[in-house]
Amino acid sequence: MSLTRRQFLAAAAGVGGAALTGGVLADQVWPLLGREDLVPGRTPELVLPRQAWTTTPDRLTFAAVGDTGTGGRQAVAVATRMARGYEENPYGLVTHLGDICYYGRIQDRFEDVFLRPYGPLVDAGVDVELAIGNHDGDVYFSEARLEEIETELRLLGTPARYYRSTHGPVDFFYLDSSTPGLFGPGATDQVDWLDDALATSTSQWKVVCLHHPPYSSGRHGSTPGAEEKLVPVLERHAVDLVLAGHDHNYERTVPLDGITYVVSGGGAKLTPVRPSRITAVAASVLQYLHVEVDGDRLTARCIRPDGGLVDRFTLRAREGR
């Protein structure tokens, strides 16, 4: 029996323990247990106060996380810490940086990968805004992949493949960096949209969210084409912060032409990262970001499932743009 990696991971996730003991899949699944986060996690048993956050024209608290879509023990651990973070400092927005579903169709796995891990936050009324990832559907472009993405947008209430939202003093710009989204055929439409949207933004803060990082020292590395096609637009409009996933680690760059780039792809599983000349902080660690914006100051904390602090940084809003 010959299975693609995606097929047998989907089978392993779908049948759980039976797959581990039953014949054909056993030898293939055992080595992947730790790496792919296939062991089920316990649903967070938390009841959070509903809509406990406060957002004003100059204040916002939000969370950011990427690559959560296993539904396994590690993904649930990160989601539980996010709920604990809400208890301590409530927020009304999760910025999801893509790959919300691995190992199968979102329609079949939505309960496992989203509703169960994030149930306490969903019940508290927290909004989730999505930047489409390369695993949100098939790995390669196809009509089936487009259908999968449309289903995902519908389930999450996401308005479009790329869009802008405003919360308090922050404008968020969500991009579809999947194939063929941002760098393939028709990419100029999205880049032109971003150029116009950034130009008309009057908010104090500009945050761009996408799955594939323009700059990364992780396994996938910096995304081909980003420096030529995307970065000049970000620099021209003095974007403050770029949030991405894809590499399953945490990394914050030094400011690059005034822009801080963060990879927050440790929402469920891990890959190595080796600091490079652009790196301020990097770690192969499960984590999410808890971000507070207060006037012209943004403070972000990168937090592990055990509550430990990986990184803390502060930005000041860009002036003269």
mmCIF file of C-alpha atoms in Angstrom:
data_model
loop_
_atom_site.group_PDB
_atom_site.id
_atom_site.type_symbol
_atom_site.label_atom_id
_atom_site.label_comp_id
_atom_site.label_asym_id
_atom_site.label_seq_id
_atom_site.Cartn_x
_atom_site.Cartn_y
_atom_site.Cartn_z
ATOM 1 C CA MET A 1 0.000 0.000 0.000
ATOM 2 C CA SER A 2 1.476 3.370 -1.050
ATOM 3 C CA LEU A 3 0.288 6.584 0.609
ATOM 4 C CA THR A 4 1.370 10.157 0.245
ATOM 5 C CA ARG A 5 2.593 11.868 3.403
ATOM 6 C CA ARG A 6 -0.602 13.914 3.577
ATOM 7 C CA GLN A 7 -2.831 10.847 3.105
ATOM 8 C CA PHE A 8 -1.330 8.745 5.850
ATOM 9 C CA LEU A 9 -1.159 11.701 8.249
ATOM 10 C CA ALA A 10 -4.850 12.289 7.616
ATOM 11 C CA ALA A 11 -5.530 8.608 8.252
ATOM 12 C CA ALA A 12 -3.459 8.624 11.437
ATOM 13 C CA ALA A 13 -5.204 11.718 12.792
ATOM 14 C CA GLY A 14 -8.620 10.387 11.869
ATOM 15 C CA VAL A 15 -8.461 6.947 13.417
ATOM 16 C CA GLY A 16 -6.159 7.729 16.350
ATOM 17 C CA GLY A 17 -5.090 4.750 18.407
ATOM 18 C CA ALA A 18 -6.407 2.176 15.946
ATOM 19 C CA ALA A 19 -4.020 3.420 13.312
ATOM 20 C CA LEU A 20 -1.111 2.986 15.680
ATOM 21 C CA THR A 21 -1.794 -0.691 16.267
ATOM 22 C CA GLY A 22 -3.408 -1.849 13.063
ATOM 23 C CA GLY A 23 -1.106 -3.111 10.357
ATOM 24 C CA VAL A 24 -0.188 -1.055 7.316
ATOM 25 C CA LEU A 25 0.072 2.393 8.911
ATOM 26 C CA ALA A 26 1.796 1.428 12.151
ATOM 27 C CA ASP A 27 5.397 1.521 10.931
ATOM 28 C CA GLN A 28 4.804 4.835 9.170
ATOM 29 C CA VAL A 29 2.948 6.609 11.961
ATOM 30 C CA TRP A 30 5.104 5.834 14.991
ATOM 31 C CA PRO A 31 8.093 7.982 13.869
ATOM 32 C CA LEU A 32 5.748 10.891 13.192
ATOM 33 C CA LEU A 33 3.970 10.959 16.552
ATOM 34 C CA GLY A 34 6.172 13.570 18.185
ATOM 35 C CA ARG A 35 7.047 15.530 15.067
ATOM 36 C CA GLU A 36 3.482 15.819 13.783
ATOM 37 C CA ASP A 37 1.602 16.198 17.111
ATOM 38 C CA LEU A 38 -0.779 13.277 16.494
ATOM 39 C CA VAL A 39 -1.439 12.444 20.156
ATOM 40 C CA PRO A 40 -4.849 13.897 21.151
ATOM 41 C CA GLY A 41 -4.952 16.649 23.727
ATOM 42 C CA ARG A 42 -7.428 17.265 26.522
ATOM 43 C CA THR A 43 -10.033 19.933 25.838
ATOM 44 C CA PRO A 44 -9.401 23.055 27.955
ATOM 45 C CA GLU A 45 -11.799 23.023 30.907
ATOM 46 C CA LEU A 46 -12.087 26.763 31.289
ATOM 47 C CA VAL A 47 -15.013 29.141 31.330
ATOM 48 C CA LEU A 48 -13.861 32.652 30.474
ATOM 49 C CA PRO A 49 -15.772 35.852 31.205
ATOM 50 C CA ARG A 50 -17.508 36.912 28.017
ATOM 51 C CA GLN A 51 -16.313 40.041 26.199
ATOM 52 C CA ALA A 52 -14.105 41.054 29.118
ATOM 53 C CA TRP A 53 -11.701 43.103 27.000
ATOM 54 C CA THR A 54 -11.692 46.854 26.424
ATOM 55 C CA THR A 55 -10.856 48.379 23.046
ATOM 56 C CA THR A 56 -10.704 52.157 22.614
ATOM 57 C CA PRO A 57 -9.475 54.444 19.813
ATOM 58 C CA ASP A 58 -5.983 54.335 21.332
ATOM 59 C CA ARG A 59 -5.895 50.924 23.083
ATOM 60 C CA LEU A 60 -6.026 47.335 21.835
ATOM 61 C CA THR A 61 -4.976 43.935 23.153
ATOM 62 C CA PHE A 62 -4.754 40.980 20.760
ATOM 63 C CA ALA A 63 -3.117 37.570 20.363
ATOM 64 C CA ALA A 64 -1.255 36.138 17.371
ATOM 65 C CA VAL A 65 -0.505 32.498 16.592
ATOM 66 C CA GLY A 66 0.217 30.373 13.541
ATOM 67 C CA ASP A 67 0.394 26.767 12.358
ATOM 68 C CA THR A 68 -2.016 25.349 14.929
ATOM 69 C CA GLY A 69 -3.882 22.834 12.811
ATOM 70 C CA THR A 70 -3.059 19.439 14.313
ATOM 71 C CA GLY A 71 -5.774 19.200 16.956
ATOM 72 C CA GLY A 72 -3.177 17.326 19.011
ATOM 73 C CA ARG A 73 -1.745 17.606 22.487
ATOM 74 C CA GLN A 74 0.741 20.357 21.668
ATOM 75 C CA ALA A 75 -1.821 22.475 19.812
ATOM 76 C CA VAL A 76 -4.208 22.170 22.748
ATOM 77 C CA ALA A 77 -1.428 23.171 25.159
ATOM 78 C CA VAL A 78 -0.846 26.403 23.228
ATOM 79 C CA ALA A 79 -4.598 27.085 22.988
ATOM 80 C CA THR A 80 -4.979 26.498 26.729
ATOM 81 C CA ARG A 81 -2.203 28.984 27.478
ATOM 82 C CA MET A 82 -3.945 31.486 25.195
ATOM 83 C CA ALA A 83 -7.096 31.043 27.270
ATOM 84 C CA ARG A 84 -5.065 31.545 30.450
ATOM 85 C CA GLY A 85 -3.658 34.683 28.880
ATOM 86 C CA TYR A 86 -7.212 35.906 28.327
ATOM 87 C CA GLU A 87 -7.974 35.315 32.018
ATOM 88 C CA GLU A 88 -5.018 37.488 32.995
ATOM 89 C CA ASN A 89 -5.327 40.189 30.311
ATOM 90 C CA PRO A 90 -8.428 39.803 28.109
ATOM 91 C CA TYR A 91 -8.319 40.345 24.362
ATOM 92 C CA GLY A 92 -11.041 40.329 21.720
ATOM 93 C CA LEU A 93 -8.986 39.351 18.669
ATOM 94 C CA VAL A 94 -6.805 36.434 17.606
ATOM 95 C CA THR A 95 -4.728 37.065 14.508
ATOM 96 C CA HIS A 96 -4.216 33.597 13.018
ATOM 97 C CA LEU A 97 -1.193 33.345 10.736
ATOM 98 C CA GLY A 98 -2.297 30.369 8.672
ATOM 99 C CA ASP A 99 -2.306 26.562 8.578
ATOM 100 C CA ILE A 100 -5.362 26.181 10.766
ATOM 101 C CA CYS A 101 -5.981 22.602 9.532
ATOM 102 C CA TYR A 102 -3.565 19.743 8.836
ATOM 103 C CA TYR A 103 -4.196 16.096 7.909
ATOM 104 C CA GLY A 104 -7.555 16.409 6.220
ATOM 105 C CA ARG A 105 -10.471 18.610 5.122
ATOM 106 C CA ILE A 106 -11.459 21.553 7.299
ATOM 107 C CA GLN A 107 -15.126 20.541 7.090
ATOM 108 C CA ASP A 108 -14.274 17.175 8.666
ATOM 109 C CA ARG A 109 -11.717 18.446 11.180
ATOM 110 C CA PHE A 110 -13.124 21.821 12.248
ATOM 111 C CA GLU A 111 -14.253 20.473 15.623
ATOM 112 C CA ASP A 112 -10.846 18.902 16.341
ATOM 113 C CA VAL A 113 -8.554 21.678 15.116
ATOM 114 C CA PHE A 114 -10.560 24.755 16.080
ATOM 115 C CA LEU A 115 -13.770 24.455 18.091
ATOM 116 C CA ARG A 116 -12.371 22.075 20.709
ATOM 117 C CA PRO A 117 -8.969 23.722 21.395
ATOM 118 C CA TYR A 118 -10.273 27.280 21.137
ATOM 119 C CA GLY A 119 -13.716 26.648 22.647
ATOM 120 C CA PRO A 120 -13.170 28.849 25.735
ATOM 121 C CA LEU A 121 -12.069 31.792 23.587
ATOM 122 C CA VAL A 122 -14.879 31.253 21.071
ATOM 123 C CA ASP A 123 -17.438 31.097 23.891
ATOM 124 C CA ALA A 124 -16.007 34.335 25.304
ATOM 125 C CA GLY A 125 -16.756 36.051 21.991
ATOM 126 C CA VAL A 126 -13.183 36.461 20.755
ATOM 127 C CA ASP A 127 -12.901 37.114 17.000
ATOM 128 C CA VAL A 128 -10.437 35.103 14.910
ATOM 129 C CA GLU A 129 -9.052 36.718 11.751
ATOM 130 C CA LEU A 130 -7.165 34.452 9.348
ATOM 131 C CA ALA A 131 -4.262 34.803 6.957
ATOM 132 C CA ILE A 132 -4.511 31.827 4.584
ATOM 133 C CA GLY A 133 -1.730 29.237 4.875
ATOM 134 C CA ASN A 134 -0.299 26.746 2.411
ATOM 135 C CA HIS A 135 -1.861 23.782 4.272
ATOM 136 C CA ASP A 136 -5.317 25.332 4.311
ATOM 137 C CA GLY A 137 -6.412 23.011 1.507
ATOM 138 C CA ASP A 138 -4.083 20.919 -0.634
ATOM 139 C CA VAL A 139 -0.390 21.776 -0.707
ATOM 140 C CA TYR A 140 -0.592 22.563 -4.428
ATOM 141 C CA PHE A 141 -2.969 24.785 -6.371
ATOM 142 C CA SER A 142 -6.126 23.095 -7.612
ATOM 143 C CA GLU A 143 -9.860 23.661 -7.847
ATOM 144 C CA ALA A 144 -10.275 21.400 -4.816
ATOM 145 C CA ARG A 145 -7.891 23.646 -2.901
ATOM 146 C CA LEU A 146 -9.903 26.738 -3.801
ATOM 147 C CA GLU A 147 -13.050 24.986 -2.601
ATOM 148 C CA GLU A 148 -11.316 24.064 0.655
ATOM 149 C CA ILE A 149 -10.269 27.661 1.238
ATOM 150 C CA GLU A 150 -13.812 28.893 0.552
ATOM 151 C CA THR A 151 -15.117 26.436 3.155
ATOM 152 C CA GLU A 152 -12.557 27.651 5.659
ATOM 153 C CA LEU A 153 -13.435 31.296 5.080
ATOM 154 C CA ARG A 154 -17.110 30.475 5.582
ATOM 155 C CA LEU A 155 -16.561 28.515 8.799
ATOM 156 C CA LEU A 156 -14.435 31.269 10.329
ATOM 157 C CA GLY A 157 -16.481 34.159 8.978
ATOM 158 C CA THR A 158 -13.445 35.526 7.118
ATOM 159 C CA PRO A 159 -14.543 38.158 4.569
ATOM 160 C CA ALA A 160 -12.109 37.384 1.719
ATOM 161 C CA ARG A 161 -8.774 35.834 0.797
ATOM 162 C CA TYR A 162 -7.117 39.169 1.511
ATOM 163 C CA TYR A 163 -8.672 42.026 3.427
ATOM 164 C CA ARG A 164 -8.218 44.869 5.892
ATOM 165 C CA SER A 165 -9.654 45.244 9.393
ATOM 166 C CA THR A 166 -9.445 47.995 11.983
ATOM 167 C CA HIS A 167 -9.398 47.484 15.746
ATOM 168 C CA GLY A 168 -8.798 50.472 17.991
ATOM 169 C CA PRO A 169 -5.626 52.240 16.818
ATOM 170 C CA VAL A 170 -4.472 49.391 14.550
ATOM 171 C CA ASP A 171 -5.118 48.641 10.887
ATOM 172 C CA PHE A 172 -4.486 44.957 10.064
ATOM 173 C CA PHE A 173 -3.806 43.915 6.476
ATOM 174 C CA TYR A 174 -4.277 40.178 5.845
ATOM 175 C CA LEU A 175 -2.660 38.640 2.767
ATOM 176 C CA ASP A 176 -3.059 35.314 0.969
ATOM 177 C CA SER A 177 0.548 34.243 0.453
ATOM 178 C CA SER A 178 -0.350 30.675 -0.573
ATOM 179 C CA THR A 179 0.146 29.376 -4.116
ATOM 180 C CA PRO A 180 -0.726 31.155 -6.371
ATOM 181 C CA GLY A 181 -1.823 33.965 -4.015
ATOM 182 C CA LEU A 182 0.851 36.591 -3.446
ATOM 183 C CA PHE A 183 3.759 35.603 -5.652
ATOM 184 C CA GLY A 184 2.174 33.561 -8.461
ATOM 185 C CA PRO A 185 -0.113 34.443 -11.419
ATOM 186 C CA GLY A 186 -2.407 37.329 -10.585
ATOM 187 C CA ALA A 187 -0.241 38.368 -7.651
ATOM 188 C CA THR A 188 -0.058 41.947 -8.905
ATOM 189 C CA ASP A 189 -3.756 42.351 -8.055
ATOM 190 C CA GLN A 190 -3.107 41.613 -4.387
ATOM 191 C CA VAL A 191 0.080 43.679 -4.208
ATOM 192 C CA ASP A 192 -1.702 46.612 -5.878
ATOM 193 C CA TRP A 193 -4.570 46.240 -3.395
ATOM 194 C CA LEU A 194 -2.117 46.311 -0.474
ATOM 195 C CA ASP A 195 -0.352 49.355 -1.897
ATOM 196 C CA ASP A 196 -3.646 51.246 -2.121
ATOM 197 C CA ALA A 197 -4.940 50.032 1.252
ATOM 198 C CA LEU A 198 -1.762 51.067 3.065
ATOM 199 C CA ALA A 199 -1.784 54.430 1.306
ATOM 200 C CA THR A 200 -5.299 55.205 2.537
ATOM 201 C CA SER A 201 -4.749 53.960 6.103
ATOM 202 C CA THR A 202 -5.027 56.694 8.721
ATOM 203 C CA SER A 203 -4.621 54.522 11.823
ATOM 204 C CA GLN A 204 -1.646 55.030 14.096
ATOM 205 C CA TRP A 205 -0.430 51.456 13.626
ATOM 206 C CA LYS A 206 -0.076 49.326 10.496
ATOM 207 C CA VAL A 207 0.324 45.566 10.969
ATOM 208 C CA VAL A 208 0.590 43.173 8.007
ATOM 209 C CA CYS A 209 -0.317 39.507 8.579
ATOM 210 C CA LEU A 210 0.507 36.657 6.212
ATOM 211 C CA HIS A 211 1.568 33.027 6.360
ATOM 212 C CA HIS A 212 4.868 32.940 4.455
ATOM 213 C CA PRO A 213 7.510 35.138 6.129
ATOM 214 C CA PRO A 214 9.339 37.715 4.026
ATOM 215 C CA TYR A 215 12.365 37.074 6.261
ATOM 216 C CA SER A 216 13.085 33.910 8.240
ATOM 217 C CA SER A 217 16.059 31.973 9.583
ATOM 218 C CA GLY A 218 14.000 28.802 10.002
ATOM 219 C CA ARG A 219 13.774 25.635 7.921
ATOM 220 C CA HIS A 220 11.784 27.176 5.058
ATOM 221 C CA GLY A 221 13.730 30.418 5.178
ATOM 222 C CA SER A 222 12.818 33.759 3.654
ATOM 223 C CA THR A 223 10.060 33.449 1.061
ATOM 224 C CA PRO A 224 11.281 33.684 -2.553
ATOM 225 C CA GLY A 225 9.961 36.792 -4.259
ATOM 226 C CA ALA A 226 8.964 38.578 -1.070
ATOM 227 C CA GLU A 227 11.949 40.906 -0.933
ATOM 228 C CA GLU A 228 11.419 42.001 -4.540
ATOM 229 C CA LYS A 229 7.610 42.160 -4.721
ATOM 230 C CA LEU A 230 6.294 42.761 -1.199
ATOM 231 C CA VAL A 231 8.947 44.391 0.967
ATOM 232 C CA PRO A 232 9.212 47.608 -1.118
ATOM 233 C CA VAL A 233 5.473 48.199 -0.591
ATOM 234 C CA LEU A 234 5.821 47.652 3.166
ATOM 235 C CA GLU A 235 8.759 50.036 3.365
ATOM 236 C CA ARG A 236 7.141 52.706 1.192
ATOM 237 C CA HIS A 237 4.199 52.940 3.577
ATOM 238 C CA ALA A 238 6.203 52.640 6.829
ATOM 239 C CA VAL A 239 4.525 49.475 8.117
ATOM 240 C CA ASP A 240 5.269 48.923 11.806
ATOM 241 C CA LEU A 241 5.070 45.150 12.205
ATOM 242 C CA VAL A 242 4.812 42.085 9.958
ATOM 243 C CA LEU A 243 3.486 38.854 11.499
ATOM 244 C CA ALA A 244 3.963 35.494 9.758
ATOM 245 C CA GLY A 245 3.988 31.752 10.410
ATOM 246 C CA HIS A 246 5.021 28.818 8.154
ATOM 247 C CA ASP A 247 8.305 28.085 9.938
ATOM 248 C CA HIS A 248 7.393 26.231 13.130
ATOM 249 C CA ASN A 249 9.402 28.353 15.515
ATOM 250 C CA TYR A 250 9.631 31.852 16.934
ATOM 251 C CA GLU A 251 11.827 34.559 15.474
ATOM 252 C CA ARG A 252 11.936 38.337 15.751
ATOM 253 C CA THR A 253 14.197 40.284 13.454
ATOM 254 C CA VAL A 254 16.132 43.394 14.194
ATOM 255 C CA PRO A 255 14.346 46.364 12.578
ATOM 256 C CA LEU A 256 14.863 46.164 8.820
ATOM 257 C CA ASP A 257 14.374 49.603 7.272
ATOM 258 C CA GLY A 258 12.206 50.415 10.272
ATOM 259 C CA ILE A 259 10.029 47.270 10.103
ATOM 260 C CA THR A 260 10.045 44.460 12.670
ATOM 261 C CA TYR A 261 9.302 41.002 11.226
ATOM 262 C CA VAL A 262 8.058 38.231 13.538
ATOM 263 C CA VAL A 263 7.595 34.529 12.779
ATOM 264 C CA SER A 264 5.114 32.967 15.209
ATOM 265 C CA GLY A 265 4.600 29.489 13.780
ATOM 266 C CA GLY A 266 4.928 27.442 16.954
ATOM 267 C CA GLY A 267 1.227 26.805 17.474
ATOM 268 C CA ALA A 268 1.411 22.985 17.383
ATOM 269 C CA LYS A 269 4.727 21.518 16.232
ATOM 270 C CA LEU A 270 8.357 22.533 15.879
ATOM 271 C CA THR A 271 11.200 22.795 13.393
ATOM 272 C CA PRO A 272 14.726 24.134 14.003
ATOM 273 C CA VAL A 273 15.770 27.764 13.646
ATOM 274 C CA ARG A 274 19.328 29.035 13.449
ATOM 275 C CA PRO A 275 19.816 32.732 14.218
ATOM 276 C CA SER A 276 21.241 34.767 11.359
ATOM 277 C CA ARG A 277 22.412 38.344 10.843
ATOM 278 C CA ILE A 278 18.778 39.581 10.838
ATOM 279 C CA THR A 279 17.812 37.844 14.105
ATOM 280 C CA ALA A 280 17.130 39.615 17.385
ATOM 281 C CA VAL A 281 15.612 36.556 19.139
ATOM 282 C CA ALA A 282 14.947 33.027 17.873
ATOM 283 C CA ALA A 283 13.839 29.776 19.500
ATOM 284 C CA SER A 284 12.332 26.476 18.395
ATOM 285 C CA VAL A 285 9.508 26.562 20.910
ATOM 286 C CA LEU A 286 5.738 26.211 21.107
ATOM 287 C CA GLN A 287 4.314 29.673 21.704
ATOM 288 C CA TYR A 288 1.914 32.487 20.921
ATOM 289 C CA LEU A 289 2.135 36.295 21.044
ATOM 290 C CA HIS A 290 0.168 38.439 23.495
ATOM 291 C CA VAL A 291 0.220 42.051 22.250
ATOM 292 C CA GLU A 292 -0.848 45.290 23.933
ATOM 293 C CA VAL A 293 -1.118 48.583 22.049
ATOM 294 C CA ASP A 294 -1.366 51.748 24.139
ATOM 295 C CA GLY A 295 -1.201 54.953 22.132
ATOM 296 C CA ASP A 296 2.136 55.100 20.314
ATOM 297 C CA ARG A 297 3.584 52.096 22.199
ATOM 298 C CA LEU A 298 3.202 48.406 21.323
ATOM 299 C CA THR A 299 4.400 45.752 23.761
ATOM 300 C CA ALA A 300 4.458 42.079 22.768
ATOM 301 C CA ARG A 301 5.232 38.993 24.814
ATOM 302 C CA CYS A 302 6.045 35.592 23.318
ATOM 303 C CA ILE A 303 4.678 32.995 25.745
ATOM 304 C CA ARG A 304 5.266 29.218 26.031
ATOM 305 C CA PRO A 305 2.514 26.743 27.025
ATOM 306 C CA ASP A 306 3.940 26.611 30.553
ATOM 307 C CA GLY A 307 3.618 30.395 30.845
ATOM 308 C CA GLY A 308 7.342 31.052 30.461
ATOM 309 C CA LEU A 309 8.487 34.108 28.545
ATOM 310 C CA VAL A 310 10.476 33.580 25.335
ATOM 311 C CA ASP A 311 10.705 37.212 24.257
ATOM 312 C CA ARG A 312 9.371 40.653 25.113
ATOM 313 C CA PHE A 313 9.711 43.658 22.855
ATOM 314 C CA THR A 314 8.380 47.189 22.573
ATOM 315 C CA LEU A 315 7.824 49.247 19.423
ATOM 316 C CA ARG A 316 6.991 52.902 18.956
ATOM 317 C CA ALA A 317 4.594 53.903 16.197
ATOM 318 C CA ARG A 318 6.248 55.194 13.052
ATOM 319 C CA GLU A 319 6.105 58.956 12.567
ATOM 320 C CA GLY A 320 6.155 61.170 9.514
ATOM 321 C CA ARG A 321 4.478 58.774 7.118
#
